[in-house]
mmCIF file of C-alpha atoms in Angstrom:
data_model
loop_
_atom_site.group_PDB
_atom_site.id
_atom_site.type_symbol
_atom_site.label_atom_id
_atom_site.label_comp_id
_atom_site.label_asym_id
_atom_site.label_seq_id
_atom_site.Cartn_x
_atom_site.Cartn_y
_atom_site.Cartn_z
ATOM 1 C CA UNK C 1044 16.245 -19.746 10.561
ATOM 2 C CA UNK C 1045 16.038 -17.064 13.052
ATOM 3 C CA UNK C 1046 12.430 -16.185 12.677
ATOM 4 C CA UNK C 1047 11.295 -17.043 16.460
ATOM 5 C CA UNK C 1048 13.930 -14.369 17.519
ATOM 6 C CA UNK C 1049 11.346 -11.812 16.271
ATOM 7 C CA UNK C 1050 9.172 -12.208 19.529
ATOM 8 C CA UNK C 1051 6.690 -8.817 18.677
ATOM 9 C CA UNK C 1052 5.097 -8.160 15.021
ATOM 10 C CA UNK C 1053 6.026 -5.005 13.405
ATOM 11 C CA UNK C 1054 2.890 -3.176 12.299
ATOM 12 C CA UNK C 1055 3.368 -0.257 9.705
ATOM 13 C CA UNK C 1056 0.945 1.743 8.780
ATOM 14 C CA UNK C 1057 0.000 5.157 7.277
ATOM 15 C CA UNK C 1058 -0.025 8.314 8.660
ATOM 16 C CA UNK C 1059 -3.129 10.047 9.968
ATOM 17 C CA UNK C 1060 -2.666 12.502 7.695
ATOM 18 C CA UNK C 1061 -2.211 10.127 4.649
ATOM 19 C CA UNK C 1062 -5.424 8.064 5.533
ATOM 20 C CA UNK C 1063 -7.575 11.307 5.776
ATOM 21 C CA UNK C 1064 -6.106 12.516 2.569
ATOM 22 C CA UNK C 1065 -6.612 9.320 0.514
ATOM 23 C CA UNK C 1066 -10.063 8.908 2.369
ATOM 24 C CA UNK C 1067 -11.012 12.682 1.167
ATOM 25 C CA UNK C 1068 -10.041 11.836 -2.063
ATOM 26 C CA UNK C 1069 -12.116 8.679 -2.082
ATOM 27 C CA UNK C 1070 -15.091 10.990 -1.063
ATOM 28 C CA UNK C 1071 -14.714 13.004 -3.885
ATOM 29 C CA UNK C 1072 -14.541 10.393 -6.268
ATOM 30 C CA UNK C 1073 -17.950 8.655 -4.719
ATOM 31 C CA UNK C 1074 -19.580 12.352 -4.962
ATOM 32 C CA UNK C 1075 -18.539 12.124 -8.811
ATOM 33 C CA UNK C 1076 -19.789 8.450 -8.780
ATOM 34 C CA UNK C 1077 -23.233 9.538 -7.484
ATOM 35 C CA UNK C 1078 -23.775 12.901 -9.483
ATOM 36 C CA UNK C 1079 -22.753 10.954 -12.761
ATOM 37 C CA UNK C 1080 -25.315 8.604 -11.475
ATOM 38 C CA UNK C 1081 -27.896 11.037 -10.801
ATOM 39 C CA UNK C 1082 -27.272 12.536 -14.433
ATOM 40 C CA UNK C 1083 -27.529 9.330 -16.109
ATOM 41 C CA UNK C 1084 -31.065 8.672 -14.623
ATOM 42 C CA UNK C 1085 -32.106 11.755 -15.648
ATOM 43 C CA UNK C 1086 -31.241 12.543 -19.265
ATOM 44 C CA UNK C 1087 -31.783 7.938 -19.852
ATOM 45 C CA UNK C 1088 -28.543 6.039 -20.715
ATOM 46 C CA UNK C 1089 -27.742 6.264 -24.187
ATOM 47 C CA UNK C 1090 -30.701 9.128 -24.469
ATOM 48 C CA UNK C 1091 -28.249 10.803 -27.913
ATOM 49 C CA UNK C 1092 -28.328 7.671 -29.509
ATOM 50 C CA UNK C 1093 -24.913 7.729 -30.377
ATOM 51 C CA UNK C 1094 -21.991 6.601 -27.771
ATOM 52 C CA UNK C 1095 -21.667 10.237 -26.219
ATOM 53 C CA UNK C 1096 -24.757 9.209 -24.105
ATOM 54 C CA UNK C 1097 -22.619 6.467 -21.864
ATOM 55 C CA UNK C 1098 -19.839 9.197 -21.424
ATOM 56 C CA UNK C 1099 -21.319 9.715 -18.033
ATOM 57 C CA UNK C 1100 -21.998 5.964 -16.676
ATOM 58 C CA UNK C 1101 -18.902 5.369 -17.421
ATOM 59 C CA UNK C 1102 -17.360 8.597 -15.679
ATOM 60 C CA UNK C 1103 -19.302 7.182 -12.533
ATOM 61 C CA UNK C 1104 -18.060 3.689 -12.752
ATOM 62 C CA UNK C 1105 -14.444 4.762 -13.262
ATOM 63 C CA UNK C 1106 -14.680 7.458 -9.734
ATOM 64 C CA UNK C 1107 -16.386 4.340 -7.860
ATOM 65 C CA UNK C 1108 -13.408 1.726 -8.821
ATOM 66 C CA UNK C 1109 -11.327 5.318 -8.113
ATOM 67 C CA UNK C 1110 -12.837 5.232 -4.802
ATOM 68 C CA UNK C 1111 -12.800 1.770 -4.123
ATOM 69 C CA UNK C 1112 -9.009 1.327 -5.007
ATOM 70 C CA UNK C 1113 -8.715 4.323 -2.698
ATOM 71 C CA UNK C 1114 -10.035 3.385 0.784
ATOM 72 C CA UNK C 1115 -8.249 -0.110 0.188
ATOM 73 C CA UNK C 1116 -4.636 1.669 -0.126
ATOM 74 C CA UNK C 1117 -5.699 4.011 2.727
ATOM 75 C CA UNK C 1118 -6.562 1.403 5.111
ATOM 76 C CA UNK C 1119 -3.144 -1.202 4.050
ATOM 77 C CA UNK C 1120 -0.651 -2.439 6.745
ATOM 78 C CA UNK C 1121 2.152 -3.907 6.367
ATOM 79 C CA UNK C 1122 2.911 -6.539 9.512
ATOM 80 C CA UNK C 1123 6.623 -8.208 10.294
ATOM 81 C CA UNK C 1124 6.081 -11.159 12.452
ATOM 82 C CA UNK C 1125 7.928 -15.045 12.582
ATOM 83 C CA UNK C 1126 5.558 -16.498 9.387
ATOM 84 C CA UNK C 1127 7.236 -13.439 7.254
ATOM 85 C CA UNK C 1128 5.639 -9.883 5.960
ATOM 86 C CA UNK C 1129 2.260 -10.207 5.274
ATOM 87 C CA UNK C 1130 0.719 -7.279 3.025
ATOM 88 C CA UNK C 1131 -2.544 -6.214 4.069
ATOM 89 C CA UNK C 1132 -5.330 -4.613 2.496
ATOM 90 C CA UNK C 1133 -8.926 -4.526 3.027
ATOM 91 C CA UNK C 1134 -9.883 -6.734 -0.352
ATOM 92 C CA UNK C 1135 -6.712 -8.919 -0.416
ATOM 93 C CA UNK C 1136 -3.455 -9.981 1.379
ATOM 94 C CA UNK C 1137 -0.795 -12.099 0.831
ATOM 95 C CA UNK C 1138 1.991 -13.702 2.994
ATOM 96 C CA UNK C 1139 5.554 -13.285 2.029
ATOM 97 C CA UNK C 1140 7.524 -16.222 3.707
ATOM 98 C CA UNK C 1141 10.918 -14.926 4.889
ATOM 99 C CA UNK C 1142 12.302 -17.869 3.126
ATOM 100 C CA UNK C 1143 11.489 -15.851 -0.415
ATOM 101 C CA UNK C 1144 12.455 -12.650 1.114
ATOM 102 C CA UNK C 1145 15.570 -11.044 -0.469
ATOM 103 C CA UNK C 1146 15.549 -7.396 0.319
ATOM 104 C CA UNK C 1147 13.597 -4.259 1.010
ATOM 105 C CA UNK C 1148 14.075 -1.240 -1.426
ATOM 106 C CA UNK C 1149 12.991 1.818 -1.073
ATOM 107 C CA UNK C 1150 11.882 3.348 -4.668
ATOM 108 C CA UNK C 1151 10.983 6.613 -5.661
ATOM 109 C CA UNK C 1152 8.368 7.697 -8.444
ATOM 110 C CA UNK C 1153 9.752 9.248 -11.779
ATOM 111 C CA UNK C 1154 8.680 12.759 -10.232
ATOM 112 C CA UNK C 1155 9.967 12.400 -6.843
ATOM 113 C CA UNK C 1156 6.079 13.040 -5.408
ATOM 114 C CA UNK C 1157 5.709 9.889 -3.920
ATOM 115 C CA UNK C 1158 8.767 7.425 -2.258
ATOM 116 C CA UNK C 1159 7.379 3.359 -1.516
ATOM 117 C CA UNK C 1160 8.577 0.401 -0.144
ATOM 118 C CA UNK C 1161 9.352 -2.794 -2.183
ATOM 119 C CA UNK C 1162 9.807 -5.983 -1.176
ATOM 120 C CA UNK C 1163 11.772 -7.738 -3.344
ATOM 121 C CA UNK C 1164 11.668 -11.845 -3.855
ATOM 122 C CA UNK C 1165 14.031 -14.153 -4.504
ATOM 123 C CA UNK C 1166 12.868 -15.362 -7.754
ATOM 124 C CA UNK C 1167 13.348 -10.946 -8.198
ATOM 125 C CA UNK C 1168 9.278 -10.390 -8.741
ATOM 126 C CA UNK C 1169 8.826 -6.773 -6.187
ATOM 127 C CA UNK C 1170 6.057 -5.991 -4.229
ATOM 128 C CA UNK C 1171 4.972 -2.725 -2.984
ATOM 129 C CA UNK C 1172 4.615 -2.410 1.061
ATOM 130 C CA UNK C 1173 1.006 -1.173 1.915
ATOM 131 C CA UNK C 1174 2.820 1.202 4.394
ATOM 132 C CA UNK C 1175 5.174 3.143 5.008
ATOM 133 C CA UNK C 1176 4.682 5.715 1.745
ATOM 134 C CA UNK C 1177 5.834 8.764 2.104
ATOM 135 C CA UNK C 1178 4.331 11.607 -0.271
ATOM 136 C CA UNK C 1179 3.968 15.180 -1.042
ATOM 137 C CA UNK C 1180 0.995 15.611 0.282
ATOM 138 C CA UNK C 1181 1.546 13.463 3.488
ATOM 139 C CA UNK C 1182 4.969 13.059 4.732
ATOM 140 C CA UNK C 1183 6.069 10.401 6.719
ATOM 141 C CA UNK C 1184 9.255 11.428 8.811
ATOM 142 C CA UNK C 1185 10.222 8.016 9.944
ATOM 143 C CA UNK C 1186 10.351 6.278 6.507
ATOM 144 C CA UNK C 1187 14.092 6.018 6.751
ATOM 145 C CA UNK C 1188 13.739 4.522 10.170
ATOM 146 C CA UNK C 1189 10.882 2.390 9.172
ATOM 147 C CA UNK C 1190 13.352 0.754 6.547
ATOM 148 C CA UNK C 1191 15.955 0.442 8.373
ATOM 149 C CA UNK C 1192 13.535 -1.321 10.935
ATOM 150 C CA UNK C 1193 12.683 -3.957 8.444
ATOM 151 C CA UNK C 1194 15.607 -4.435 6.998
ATOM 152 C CA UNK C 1195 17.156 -5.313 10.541
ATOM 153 C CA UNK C 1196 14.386 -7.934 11.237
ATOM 154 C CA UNK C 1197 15.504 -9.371 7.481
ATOM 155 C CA UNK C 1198 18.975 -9.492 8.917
ATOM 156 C CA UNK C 1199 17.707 -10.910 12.252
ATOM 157 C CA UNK C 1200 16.206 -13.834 10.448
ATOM 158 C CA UNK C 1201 19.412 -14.571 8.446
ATOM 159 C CA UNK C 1202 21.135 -14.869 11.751
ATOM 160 C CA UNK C 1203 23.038 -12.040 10.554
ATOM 161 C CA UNK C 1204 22.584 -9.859 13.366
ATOM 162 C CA UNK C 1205 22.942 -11.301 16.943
ATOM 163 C CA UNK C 1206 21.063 -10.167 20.137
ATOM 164 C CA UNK C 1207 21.576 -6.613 20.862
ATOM 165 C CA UNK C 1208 22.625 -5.391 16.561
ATOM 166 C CA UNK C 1209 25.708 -6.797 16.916
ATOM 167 C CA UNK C 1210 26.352 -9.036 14.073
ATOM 168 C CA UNK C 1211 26.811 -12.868 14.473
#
């Protein structure tokens, strides 16, 4: 395997502009978090009687795992080294082995608003790339060349592609 030819990781993250949206987003959803909290305190969970009463509780838990979920997507990496692509996020990451690395597709949502990266396996299980994304409300200009990038270092490994792109 050509994996040592790889000499400097490939880090991939998002966009400024991305980050401060999700982050912004996040913020909101801890402000909802906290004023459902602050409501709850005052009127007394379950103060009805009935179930209407944890409507709000529940509101706040759902913007704080909203917010949560948020800040770890805005902070993800994605980093191309020898080992393989490892996919990084603040609460988990996991190491893809370029052994069990078939292919990098680029996939867009059923609306067009958002375009990902998948890594595919070769037992066919896909995994979505922390970074690059590339949305409607934070465009990443180089997401062609970003795939293109990592698709060369898959070739690269196979031995496919010699020194200088030319192909072995």
């Amino acid at each position: 395997m050509a994996a040592e030819a790889i000499a400097e990781p490939l880090v991939l993250v998002l966009r400024p502009g991305q980050r401060k949206r999700l982050l912004a987003y996040a913020l909101g959803c801890v402000l909802v978090a906290v004023v459902c909290a602050v409501i709850s305190a005052l009127q007394g969970v379950g103060h009805n009687g009935g179930r209407s009463g944890y409507f709000v509780p529940i509101l706040a838990v759902v913007a704080a795992v909203n917010a949560v979920f948020l800040v770890d997507t805005a902070f993800g990496r994605t980093v191309v080294d020898q080992e393989g692509v490892t996919l990084w996020r603040p609460l988990r990451r996991r190491i893809v082995r370029w052994d069990d690395v078939d292919a990098f597709e680029q996939k867009e949502s059923g609306d067009g608003d958002v375009s990902r990266v998948l890594l595919r396996t070769g037992s066919g299980r896909r995994r979505v790339l922390p970074a690059p994304m590339n949305a409607s409300w934070g465009l990443d200009n180089d997401l062609g060349a970003e795939v293109r990038e990592l698709r060369a270092r898959l070739a690269m490994v196979r031995g496919e592609v010699g020194v200088g792109g030319r192909s072995a």
